[in-house]
PDB file of C-alpha atoms and ligand atoms in Angstrom:
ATOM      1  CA  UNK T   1     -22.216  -5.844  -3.202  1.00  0.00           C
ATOM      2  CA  UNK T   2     -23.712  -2.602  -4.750  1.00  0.00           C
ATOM      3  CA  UNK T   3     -21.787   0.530  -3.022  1.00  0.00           C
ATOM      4  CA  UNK T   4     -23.662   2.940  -1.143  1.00  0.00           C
ATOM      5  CA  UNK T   5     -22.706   5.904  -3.506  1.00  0.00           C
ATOM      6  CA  UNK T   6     -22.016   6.605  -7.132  1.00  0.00           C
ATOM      7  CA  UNK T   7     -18.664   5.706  -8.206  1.00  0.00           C
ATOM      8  CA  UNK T   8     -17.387   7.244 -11.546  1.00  0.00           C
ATOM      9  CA  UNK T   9     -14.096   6.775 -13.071  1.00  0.00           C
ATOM     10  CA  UNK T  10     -11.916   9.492 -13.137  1.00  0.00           C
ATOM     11  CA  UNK T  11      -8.270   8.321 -13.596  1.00  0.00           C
ATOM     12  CA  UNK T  12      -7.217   5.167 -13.580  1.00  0.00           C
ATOM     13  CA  UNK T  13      -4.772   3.055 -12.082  1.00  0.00           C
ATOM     14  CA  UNK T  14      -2.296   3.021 -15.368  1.00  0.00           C
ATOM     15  CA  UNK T  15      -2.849   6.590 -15.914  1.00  0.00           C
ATOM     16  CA  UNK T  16      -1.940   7.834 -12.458  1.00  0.00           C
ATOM     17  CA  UNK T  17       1.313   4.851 -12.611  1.00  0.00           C
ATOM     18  CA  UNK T  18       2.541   6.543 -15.571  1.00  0.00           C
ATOM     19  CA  UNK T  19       2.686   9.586 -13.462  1.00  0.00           C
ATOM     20  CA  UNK T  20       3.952   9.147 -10.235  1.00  0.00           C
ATOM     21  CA  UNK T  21       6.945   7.537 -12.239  1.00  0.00           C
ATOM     22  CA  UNK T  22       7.350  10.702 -14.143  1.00  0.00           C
ATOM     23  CA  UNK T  23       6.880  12.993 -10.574  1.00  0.00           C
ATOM     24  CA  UNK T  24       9.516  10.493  -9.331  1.00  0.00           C
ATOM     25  CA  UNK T  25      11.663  11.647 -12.119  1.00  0.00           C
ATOM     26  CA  UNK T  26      10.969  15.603 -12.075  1.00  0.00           C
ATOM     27  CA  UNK T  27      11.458  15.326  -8.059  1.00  0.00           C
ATOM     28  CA  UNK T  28      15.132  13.419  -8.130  1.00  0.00           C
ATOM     29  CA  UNK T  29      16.012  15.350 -10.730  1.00  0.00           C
ATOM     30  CA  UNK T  30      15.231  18.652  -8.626  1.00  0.00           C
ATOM     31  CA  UNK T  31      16.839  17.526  -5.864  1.00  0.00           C
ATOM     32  CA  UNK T  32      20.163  16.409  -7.713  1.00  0.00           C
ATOM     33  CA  UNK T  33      21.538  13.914  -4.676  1.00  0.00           C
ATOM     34  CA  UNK T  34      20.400  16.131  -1.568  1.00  0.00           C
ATOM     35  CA  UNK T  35      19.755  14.424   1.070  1.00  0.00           C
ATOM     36  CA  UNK T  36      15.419  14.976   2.087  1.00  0.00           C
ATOM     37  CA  UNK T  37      12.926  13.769   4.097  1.00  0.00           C
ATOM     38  CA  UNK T  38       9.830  12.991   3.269  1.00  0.00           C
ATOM     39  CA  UNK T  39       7.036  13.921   5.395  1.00  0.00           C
ATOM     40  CA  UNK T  40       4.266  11.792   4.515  1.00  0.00           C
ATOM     41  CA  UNK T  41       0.731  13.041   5.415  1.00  0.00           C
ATOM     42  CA  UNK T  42      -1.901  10.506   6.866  1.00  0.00           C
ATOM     43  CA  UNK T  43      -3.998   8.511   5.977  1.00  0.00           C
ATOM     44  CA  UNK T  44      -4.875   9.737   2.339  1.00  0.00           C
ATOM     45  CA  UNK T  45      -1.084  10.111   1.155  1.00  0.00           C
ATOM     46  CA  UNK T  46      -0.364   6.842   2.225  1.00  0.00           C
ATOM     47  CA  UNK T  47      -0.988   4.581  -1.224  1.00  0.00           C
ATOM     48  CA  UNK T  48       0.319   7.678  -3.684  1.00  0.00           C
ATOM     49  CA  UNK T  49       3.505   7.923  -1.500  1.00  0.00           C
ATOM     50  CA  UNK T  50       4.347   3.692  -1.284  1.00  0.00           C
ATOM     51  CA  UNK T  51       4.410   4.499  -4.881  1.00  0.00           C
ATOM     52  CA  UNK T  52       6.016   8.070  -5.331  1.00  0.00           C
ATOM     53  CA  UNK T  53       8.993   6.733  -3.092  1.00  0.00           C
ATOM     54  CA  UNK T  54      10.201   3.777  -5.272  1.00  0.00           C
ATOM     55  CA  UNK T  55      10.606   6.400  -7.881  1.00  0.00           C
ATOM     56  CA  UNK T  56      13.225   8.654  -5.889  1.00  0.00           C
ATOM     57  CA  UNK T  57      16.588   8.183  -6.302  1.00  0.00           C
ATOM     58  CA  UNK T  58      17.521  10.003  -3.627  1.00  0.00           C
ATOM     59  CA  UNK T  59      19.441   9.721  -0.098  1.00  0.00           C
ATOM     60  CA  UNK T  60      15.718   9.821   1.718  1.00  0.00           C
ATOM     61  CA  UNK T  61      14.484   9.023   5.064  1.00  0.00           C
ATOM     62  CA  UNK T  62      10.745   8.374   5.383  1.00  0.00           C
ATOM     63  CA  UNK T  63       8.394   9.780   8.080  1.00  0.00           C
ATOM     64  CA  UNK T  64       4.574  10.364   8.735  1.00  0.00           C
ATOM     65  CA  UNK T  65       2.577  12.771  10.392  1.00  0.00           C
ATOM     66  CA  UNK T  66      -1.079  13.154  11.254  1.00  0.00           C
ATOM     67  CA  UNK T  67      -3.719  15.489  10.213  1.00  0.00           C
ATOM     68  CA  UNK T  68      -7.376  15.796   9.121  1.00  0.00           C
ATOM     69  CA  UNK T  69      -9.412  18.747   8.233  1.00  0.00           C
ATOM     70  CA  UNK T  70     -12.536  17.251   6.378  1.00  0.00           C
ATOM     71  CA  UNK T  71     -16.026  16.050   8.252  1.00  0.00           C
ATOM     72  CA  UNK T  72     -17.496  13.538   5.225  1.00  0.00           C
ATOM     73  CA  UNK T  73     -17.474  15.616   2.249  1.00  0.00           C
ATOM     74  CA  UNK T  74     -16.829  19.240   3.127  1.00  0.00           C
ATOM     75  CA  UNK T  75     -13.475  20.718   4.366  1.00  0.00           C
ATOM     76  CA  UNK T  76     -13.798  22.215   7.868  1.00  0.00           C
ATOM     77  CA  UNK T  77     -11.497  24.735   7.903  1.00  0.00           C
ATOM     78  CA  UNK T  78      -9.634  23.921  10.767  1.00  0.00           C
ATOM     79  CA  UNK T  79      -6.912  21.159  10.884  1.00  0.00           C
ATOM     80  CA  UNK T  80      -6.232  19.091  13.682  1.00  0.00           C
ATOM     81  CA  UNK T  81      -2.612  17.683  14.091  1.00  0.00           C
ATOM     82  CA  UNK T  82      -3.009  14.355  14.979  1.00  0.00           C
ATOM     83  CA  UNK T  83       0.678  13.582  15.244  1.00  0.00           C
ATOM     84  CA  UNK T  84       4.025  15.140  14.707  1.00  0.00           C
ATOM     85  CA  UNK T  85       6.956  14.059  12.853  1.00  0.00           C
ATOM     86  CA  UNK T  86       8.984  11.856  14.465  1.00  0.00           C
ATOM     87  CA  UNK T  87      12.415  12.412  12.868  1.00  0.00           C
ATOM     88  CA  UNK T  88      14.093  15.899  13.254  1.00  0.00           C
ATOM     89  CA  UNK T  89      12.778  19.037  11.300  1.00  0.00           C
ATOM     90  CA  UNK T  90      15.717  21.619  12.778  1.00  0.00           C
ATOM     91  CA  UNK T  91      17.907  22.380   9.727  1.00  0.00           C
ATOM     92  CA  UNK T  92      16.432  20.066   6.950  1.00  0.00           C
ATOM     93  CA  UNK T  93      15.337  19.766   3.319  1.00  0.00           C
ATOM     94  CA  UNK T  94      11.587  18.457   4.266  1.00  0.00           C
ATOM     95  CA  UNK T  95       9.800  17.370   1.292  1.00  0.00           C
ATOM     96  CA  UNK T  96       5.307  16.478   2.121  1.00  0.00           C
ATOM     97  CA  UNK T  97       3.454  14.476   0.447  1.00  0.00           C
ATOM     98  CA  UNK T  98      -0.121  14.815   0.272  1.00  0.00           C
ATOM     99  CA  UNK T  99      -3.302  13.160  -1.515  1.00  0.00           C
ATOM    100  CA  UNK T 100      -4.990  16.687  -2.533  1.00  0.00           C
ATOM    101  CA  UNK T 101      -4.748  20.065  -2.445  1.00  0.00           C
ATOM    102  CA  UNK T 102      -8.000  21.504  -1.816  1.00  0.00           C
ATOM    103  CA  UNK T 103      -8.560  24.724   0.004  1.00  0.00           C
ATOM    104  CA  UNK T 104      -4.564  24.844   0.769  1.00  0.00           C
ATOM    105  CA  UNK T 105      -5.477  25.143   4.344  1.00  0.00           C
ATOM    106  CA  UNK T 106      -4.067  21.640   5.073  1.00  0.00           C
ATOM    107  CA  UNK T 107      -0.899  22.469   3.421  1.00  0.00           C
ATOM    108  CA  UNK T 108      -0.543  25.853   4.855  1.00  0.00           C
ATOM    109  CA  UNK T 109      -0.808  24.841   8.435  1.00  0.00           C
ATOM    110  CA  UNK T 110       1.564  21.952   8.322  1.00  0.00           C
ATOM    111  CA  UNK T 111       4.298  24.236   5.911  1.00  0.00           C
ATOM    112  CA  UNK T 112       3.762  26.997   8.838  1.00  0.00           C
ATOM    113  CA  UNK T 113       4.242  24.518  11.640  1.00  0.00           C
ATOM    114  CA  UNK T 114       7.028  22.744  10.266  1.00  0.00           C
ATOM    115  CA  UNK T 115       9.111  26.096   9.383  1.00  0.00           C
ATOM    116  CA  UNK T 116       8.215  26.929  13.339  1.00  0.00           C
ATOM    117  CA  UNK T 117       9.893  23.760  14.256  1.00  0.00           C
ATOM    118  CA  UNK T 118      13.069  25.274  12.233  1.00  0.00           C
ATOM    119  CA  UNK T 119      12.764  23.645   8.868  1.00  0.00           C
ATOM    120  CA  UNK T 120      15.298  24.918   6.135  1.00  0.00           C
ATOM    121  CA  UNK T 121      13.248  24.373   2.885  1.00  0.00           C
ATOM    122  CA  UNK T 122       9.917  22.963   2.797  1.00  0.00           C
ATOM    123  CA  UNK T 123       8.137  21.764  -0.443  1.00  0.00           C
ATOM    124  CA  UNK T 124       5.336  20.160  -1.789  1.00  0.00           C
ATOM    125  CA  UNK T 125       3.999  17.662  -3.888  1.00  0.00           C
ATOM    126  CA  UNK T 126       0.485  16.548  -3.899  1.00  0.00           C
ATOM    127  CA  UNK T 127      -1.279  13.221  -6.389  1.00  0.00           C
ATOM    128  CA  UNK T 128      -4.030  15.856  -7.333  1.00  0.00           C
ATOM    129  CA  UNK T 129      -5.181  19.557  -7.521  1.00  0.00           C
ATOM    130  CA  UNK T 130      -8.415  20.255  -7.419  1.00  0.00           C
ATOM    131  CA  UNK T 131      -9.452  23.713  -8.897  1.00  0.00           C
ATOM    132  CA  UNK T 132     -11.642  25.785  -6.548  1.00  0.00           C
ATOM    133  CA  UNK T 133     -10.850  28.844  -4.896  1.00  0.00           C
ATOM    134  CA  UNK T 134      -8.288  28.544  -2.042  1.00  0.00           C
ATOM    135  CA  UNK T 135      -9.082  29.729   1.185  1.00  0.00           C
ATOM    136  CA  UNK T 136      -7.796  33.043   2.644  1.00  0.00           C
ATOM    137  CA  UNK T 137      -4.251  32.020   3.694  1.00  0.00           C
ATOM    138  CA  UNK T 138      -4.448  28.616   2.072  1.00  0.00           C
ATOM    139  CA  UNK T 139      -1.311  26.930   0.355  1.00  0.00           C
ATOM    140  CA  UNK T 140      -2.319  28.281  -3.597  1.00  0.00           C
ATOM    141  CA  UNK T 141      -0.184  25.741  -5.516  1.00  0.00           C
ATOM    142  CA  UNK T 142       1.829  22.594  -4.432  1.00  0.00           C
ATOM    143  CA  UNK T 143       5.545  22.516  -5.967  1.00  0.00           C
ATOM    144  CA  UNK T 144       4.625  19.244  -8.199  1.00  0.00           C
ATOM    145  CA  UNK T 145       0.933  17.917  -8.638  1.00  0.00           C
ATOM    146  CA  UNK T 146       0.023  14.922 -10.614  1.00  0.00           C
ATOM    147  CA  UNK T 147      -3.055  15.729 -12.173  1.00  0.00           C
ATOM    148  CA  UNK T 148      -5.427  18.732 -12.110  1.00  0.00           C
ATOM    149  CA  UNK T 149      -8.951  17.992 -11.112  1.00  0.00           C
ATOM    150  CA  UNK T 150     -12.367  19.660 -11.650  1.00  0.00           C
ATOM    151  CA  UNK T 151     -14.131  20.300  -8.225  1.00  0.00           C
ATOM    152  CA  UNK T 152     -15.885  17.213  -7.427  1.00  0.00           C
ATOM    153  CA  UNK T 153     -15.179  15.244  -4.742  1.00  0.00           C
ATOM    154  CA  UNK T 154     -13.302  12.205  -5.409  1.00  0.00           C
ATOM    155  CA  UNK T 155     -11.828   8.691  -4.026  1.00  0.00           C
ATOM    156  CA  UNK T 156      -9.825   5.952  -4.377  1.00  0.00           C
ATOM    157  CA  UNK T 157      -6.218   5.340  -4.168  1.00  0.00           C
ATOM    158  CA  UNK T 158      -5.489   6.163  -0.789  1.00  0.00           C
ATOM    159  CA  UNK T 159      -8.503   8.924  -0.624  1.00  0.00           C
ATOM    160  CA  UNK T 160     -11.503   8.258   1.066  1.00  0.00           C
ATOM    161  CA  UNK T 161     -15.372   9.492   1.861  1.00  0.00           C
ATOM    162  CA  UNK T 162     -15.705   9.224   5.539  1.00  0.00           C
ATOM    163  CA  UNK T 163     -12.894   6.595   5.771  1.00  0.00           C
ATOM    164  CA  UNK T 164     -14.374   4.226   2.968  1.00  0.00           C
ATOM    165  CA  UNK T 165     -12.658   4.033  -0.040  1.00  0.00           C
ATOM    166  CA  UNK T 166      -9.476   3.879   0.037  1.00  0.00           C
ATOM    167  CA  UNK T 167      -8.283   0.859  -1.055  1.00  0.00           C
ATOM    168  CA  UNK T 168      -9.756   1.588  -4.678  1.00  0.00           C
ATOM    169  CA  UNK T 169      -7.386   1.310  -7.188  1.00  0.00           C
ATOM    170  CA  UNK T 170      -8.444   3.588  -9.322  1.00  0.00           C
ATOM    171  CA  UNK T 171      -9.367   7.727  -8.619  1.00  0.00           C
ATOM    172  CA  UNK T 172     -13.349   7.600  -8.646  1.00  0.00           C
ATOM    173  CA  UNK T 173     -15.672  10.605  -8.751  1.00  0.00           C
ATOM    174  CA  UNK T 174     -18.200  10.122  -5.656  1.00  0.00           C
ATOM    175  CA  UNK T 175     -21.688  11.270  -6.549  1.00  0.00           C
ATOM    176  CA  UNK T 176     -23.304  12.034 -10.261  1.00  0.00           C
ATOM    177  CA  UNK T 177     -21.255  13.655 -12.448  1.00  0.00           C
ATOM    178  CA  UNK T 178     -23.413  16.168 -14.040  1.00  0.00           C
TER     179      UNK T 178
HETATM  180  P1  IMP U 201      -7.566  21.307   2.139  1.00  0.00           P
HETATM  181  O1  IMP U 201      -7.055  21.592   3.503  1.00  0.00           O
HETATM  182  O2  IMP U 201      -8.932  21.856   1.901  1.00  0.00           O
HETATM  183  O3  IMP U 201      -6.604  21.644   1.016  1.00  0.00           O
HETATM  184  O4  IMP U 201      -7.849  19.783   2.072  1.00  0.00           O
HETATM  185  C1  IMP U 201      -6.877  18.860   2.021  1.00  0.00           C
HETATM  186  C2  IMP U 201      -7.394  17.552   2.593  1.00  0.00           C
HETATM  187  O5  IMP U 201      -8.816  17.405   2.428  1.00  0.00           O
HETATM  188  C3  IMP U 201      -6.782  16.421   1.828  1.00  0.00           C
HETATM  189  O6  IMP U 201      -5.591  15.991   2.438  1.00  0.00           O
HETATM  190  C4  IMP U 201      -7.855  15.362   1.875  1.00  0.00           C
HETATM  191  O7  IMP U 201      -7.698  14.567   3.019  1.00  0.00           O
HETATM  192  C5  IMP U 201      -9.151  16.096   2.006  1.00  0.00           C
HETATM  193  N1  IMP U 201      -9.863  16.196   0.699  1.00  0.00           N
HETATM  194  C6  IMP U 201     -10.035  17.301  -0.054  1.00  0.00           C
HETATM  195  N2  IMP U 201     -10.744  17.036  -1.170  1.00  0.00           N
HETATM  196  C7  IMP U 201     -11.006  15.713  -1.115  1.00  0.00           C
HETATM  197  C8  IMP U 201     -11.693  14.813  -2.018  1.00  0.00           C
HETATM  198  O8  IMP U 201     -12.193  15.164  -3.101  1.00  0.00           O
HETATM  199  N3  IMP U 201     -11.764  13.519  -1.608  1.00  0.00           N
HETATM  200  C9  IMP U 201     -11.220  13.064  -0.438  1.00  0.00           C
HETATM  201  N4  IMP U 201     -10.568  13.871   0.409  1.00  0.00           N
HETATM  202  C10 IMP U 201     -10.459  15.185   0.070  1.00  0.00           C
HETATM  203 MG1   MG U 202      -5.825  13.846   3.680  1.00  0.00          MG
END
Protein backbone atom coordinates (compact mmCIF):
# COMPACT_ATOMS: atom_id res chain seq x y z
CA UNK A 1 0.00 0.00 0.00
CA UNK A 2 1.66 3.37 -1.03
CA UNK A 3 0.89 6.02 1.96
CA UNK A 4 -0.96 9.00 1.24
CA UNK A 5 1.98 11.37 2.25
CA UNK A 6 5.73 11.53 2.14
CA UNK A 7 7.37 9.68 4.81
CA UNK A 8 11.10 10.51 5.52
CA UNK A 9 13.22 9.04 8.12
CA UNK A 10 14.18 11.06 10.79
CA UNK A 11 15.25 8.93 13.82
CA UNK A 12 14.99 5.62 14.06
CA UNK A 13 13.76 3.08 16.23
CA UNK A 14 17.47 2.09 17.72
CA UNK A 15 18.42 5.61 17.91
CA UNK A 16 15.48 6.87 19.93
CA UNK A 17 15.89 3.13 22.23
CA UNK A 18 19.27 4.16 23.04
CA UNK A 19 17.73 7.23 24.43
CA UNK A 20 14.84 6.76 26.33
CA UNK A 21 17.18 4.24 28.25
CA UNK A 22 19.59 7.00 28.90
CA UNK A 23 16.40 9.64 29.90
CA UNK A 24 15.40 6.65 32.09
CA UNK A 25 18.73 6.94 33.68
CA UNK A 26 19.14 10.92 33.97
CA UNK A 27 15.34 10.89 35.38
CA UNK A 28 15.93 8.07 38.36
CA UNK A 29 18.92 9.46 38.99
CA UNK A 30 17.22 13.02 39.57
CA UNK A 31 14.75 11.77 41.50
CA UNK A 32 17.09 9.64 43.89
CA UNK A 33 14.09 7.15 45.36
CA UNK A 34 11.18 9.87 45.60
CA UNK A 35 8.24 8.64 45.26
CA UNK A 36 6.38 10.42 41.57
CA UNK A 37 3.71 10.11 39.46
CA UNK A 38 3.71 10.11 36.16
CA UNK A 39 1.19 11.95 34.29
CA UNK A 40 1.10 10.56 30.97
CA UNK A 41 -0.36 12.78 28.18
CA UNK A 42 -2.72 11.19 25.47
CA UNK A 43 -2.63 9.75 22.81
CA UNK A 44 0.87 10.83 21.36
CA UNK A 45 2.90 10.07 24.70
CA UNK A 46 1.53 6.84 24.88
CA UNK A 47 4.37 4.52 22.88
CA UNK A 48 7.50 6.92 24.22
CA UNK A 49 6.14 6.50 27.82
CA UNK A 50 5.47 2.24 27.66
CA UNK A 51 9.07 2.67 27.01
CA UNK A 52 10.40 5.63 29.25
CA UNK A 53 8.70 3.75 32.29
CA UNK A 54 10.61 0.40 32.17
CA UNK A 55 13.62 2.57 32.51
CA UNK A 56 12.62 4.21 36.01
CA UNK A 57 13.69 2.83 38.95
CA UNK A 58 11.59 4.57 40.93
CA UNK A 59 8.57 4.11 43.55
CA UNK A 60 6.02 5.36 40.54
CA UNK A 61 2.40 5.23 40.04
CA UNK A 62 1.17 5.63 36.46
CA UNK A 63 -1.73 7.85 35.27
CA UNK A 64 -3.12 9.49 31.99
CA UNK A 65 -4.79 12.49 31.10
CA UNK A 66 -6.36 13.91 27.98
CA UNK A 67 -5.59 16.76 25.79
CA UNK A 68 -5.30 17.93 22.16
CA UNK A 69 -4.44 21.22 20.72
CA UNK A 70 -3.57 20.45 16.97
CA UNK A 71 -6.33 20.40 13.88
CA UNK A 72 -4.12 18.10 11.14
CA UNK A 73 -0.93 19.82 10.91
CA UNK A 74 -1.08 23.21 12.59
CA UNK A 75 -1.31 23.84 16.40
CA UNK A 76 -4.52 25.68 17.34
CA UNK A 77 -3.67 27.49 20.10
CA UNK A 78 -6.14 26.47 22.38
CA UNK A 79 -6.07 23.11 24.31
CA UNK A 80 -8.93 21.20 25.16
CA UNK A 81 -8.74 18.92 28.33
CA UNK A 82 -10.19 15.91 27.39
CA UNK A 83 -9.75 14.21 30.73
CA UNK A 84 -8.26 14.76 34.11
CA UNK A 85 -5.99 12.78 36.13
CA UNK A 86 -7.44 10.27 37.92
CA UNK A 87 -5.06 9.74 40.87
CA UNK A 88 -4.53 12.68 43.37
CA UNK A 89 -2.45 15.86 42.38
CA UNK A 90 -2.84 17.69 46.13
CA UNK A 91 0.70 17.56 47.59
CA UNK A 92 2.70 15.48 44.96
CA UNK A 93 5.91 15.15 42.94
CA UNK A 94 3.97 14.98 39.35
CA UNK A 95 6.28 14.14 36.67
CA UNK A 96 4.35 14.56 32.45
CA UNK A 97 5.25 12.98 29.82
CA UNK A 98 4.68 14.25 26.50
CA UNK A 99 5.45 13.34 22.67
CA UNK A 100 6.59 17.09 21.67
CA UNK A 101 7.08 20.27 22.72
CA UNK A 102 5.97 22.57 20.16
CA UNK A 103 4.59 25.98 20.86
CA UNK A 104 4.75 25.10 24.83
CA UNK A 105 1.15 25.95 24.95
CA UNK A 106 0.23 22.28 25.62
CA UNK A 107 2.64 22.08 28.38
CA UNK A 108 1.86 25.37 29.87
CA UNK A 109 -1.80 24.79 30.29
CA UNK A 110 -1.61 21.38 31.80
CA UNK A 111 1.66 22.62 34.30
CA UNK A 112 -0.86 25.68 35.19
CA UNK A 113 -3.83 23.43 35.76
CA UNK A 114 -2.16 20.86 37.61
CA UNK A 115 -0.34 23.44 40.13
CA UNK A 116 -4.22 24.83 40.49
CA UNK A 117 -5.22 21.43 41.54
CA UNK A 118 -2.34 21.85 44.37
CA UNK A 119 0.59 20.06 42.85
CA UNK A 120 3.98 20.36 44.84
CA UNK A 121 6.57 20.09 41.96
CA UNK A 122 5.71 19.62 38.48
CA UNK A 123 8.25 18.65 35.71
CA UNK A 124 8.69 17.73 32.36
CA UNK A 125 10.03 15.50 29.99
CA UNK A 126 9.10 15.37 26.43
CA UNK A 127 10.60 12.42 23.35
CA UNK A 128 11.30 15.60 21.16
CA UNK A 129 11.80 19.44 20.91
CA UNK A 130 11.09 20.98 18.06
CA UNK A 131 12.81 24.44 17.54
CA UNK A 132 10.38 27.22 16.57
CA UNK A 133 9.43 30.10 18.45
CA UNK A 134 7.20 29.39 21.50
CA UNK A 135 4.10 31.03 21.85
CA UNK A 136 3.48 34.00 24.21
CA UNK A 137 3.10 32.17 27.56
CA UNK A 138 4.10 28.80 26.16
CA UNK A 139 6.19 26.19 28.27
CA UNK A 140 9.98 27.40 26.65
CA UNK A 141 11.91 24.22 27.57
CA UNK A 142 10.83 20.76 28.98
CA UNK A 143 13.12 19.56 32.06
CA UNK A 144 14.56 16.46 29.86
CA UNK A 145 13.97 16.13 25.97
CA UNK A 146 15.22 13.32 23.91
CA UNK A 147 16.16 14.77 20.82
CA UNK A 148 16.04 18.29 19.32
CA UNK A 149 14.18 18.61 16.09
CA UNK A 150 14.20 21.08 13.15
CA UNK A 151 10.61 22.47 12.51
CA UNK A 152 8.99 20.05 10.33
CA UNK A 153 6.25 18.22 11.21
CA UNK A 154 6.85 14.74 12.08
CA UNK A 155 5.30 11.10 12.98
CA UNK A 156 5.67 7.91 14.12
CA UNK A 157 6.17 6.38 17.41
CA UNK A 158 3.20 7.28 19.15
CA UNK A 159 2.80 10.75 17.01
CA UNK A 160 0.40 11.06 14.47
CA UNK A 161 -1.03 13.35 11.33
CA UNK A 162 -4.68 13.52 11.88
CA UNK A 163 -4.69 10.27 13.96
CA UNK A 164 -2.68 8.13 11.30
CA UNK A 165 0.57 7.22 12.10
CA UNK A 166 1.17 6.23 15.07
CA UNK A 167 2.03 2.91 15.20
CA UNK A 168 5.30 3.67 13.08
CA UNK A 169 8.20 2.55 14.60
CA UNK A 170 10.37 4.82 13.61
CA UNK A 171 10.12 9.10 13.90
CA UNK A 172 9.25 10.04 10.13
CA UNK A 173 9.30 13.53 8.63
CA UNK A 174 5.69 14.02 6.93
CA UNK A 175 5.95 15.97 3.70
CA UNK A 176 9.29 16.80 1.43
CA UNK A 177 12.10 17.61 3.19
CA UNK A 178 13.54 20.45 1.36
P1 LIG B 1 2.23 22.63 21.52
O1 LIG B 1 1.07 22.89 22.41
O2 LIG B 1 2.24 23.50 20.31
O3 LIG B 1 3.58 22.59 22.22
O4 LIG B 1 2.00 21.24 20.88
C1 LIG B 1 2.12 20.09 21.56
C2 LIG B 1 1.26 19.02 20.91
O5 LIG B 1 1.08 19.25 19.50
C3 LIG B 1 1.96 17.70 21.02
O6 LIG B 1 1.57 17.03 22.19
C4 LIG B 1 1.51 16.98 19.78
O7 LIG B 1 0.33 16.28 20.02
C5 LIG B 1 1.21 18.04 18.77
N1 LIG B 1 2.33 18.21 17.79
C6 LIG B 1 3.19 19.25 17.70
N2 LIG B 1 4.07 19.08 16.69
C7 LIG B 1 3.75 17.88 16.15
C8 LIG B 1 4.33 17.12 15.06
O8 LIG B 1 5.32 17.49 14.40
N3 LIG B 1 3.73 15.94 14.79
C9 LIG B 1 2.65 15.46 15.49
N4 LIG B 1 2.10 16.14 16.51
C10 LIG B 1 2.65 17.34 16.84
MG1 LIG C 1 -0.01 15.15 21.78
Amino acid sequence: MTPPNDLHLLIDRERIAGRVAELGREITGHYAGEAVTVLVLLNGAVIFAADLLRHLDLPLRLDTMAVASYHGTASSGQVNFRSAPKLPVDGRRILLVDDILDTGTTLARVIERLYADGAAEVRSCVLLDKEVARAAGGTVRADWHGFRIPPVFVVGYGLDADEDFRHLPDICVCGSLD
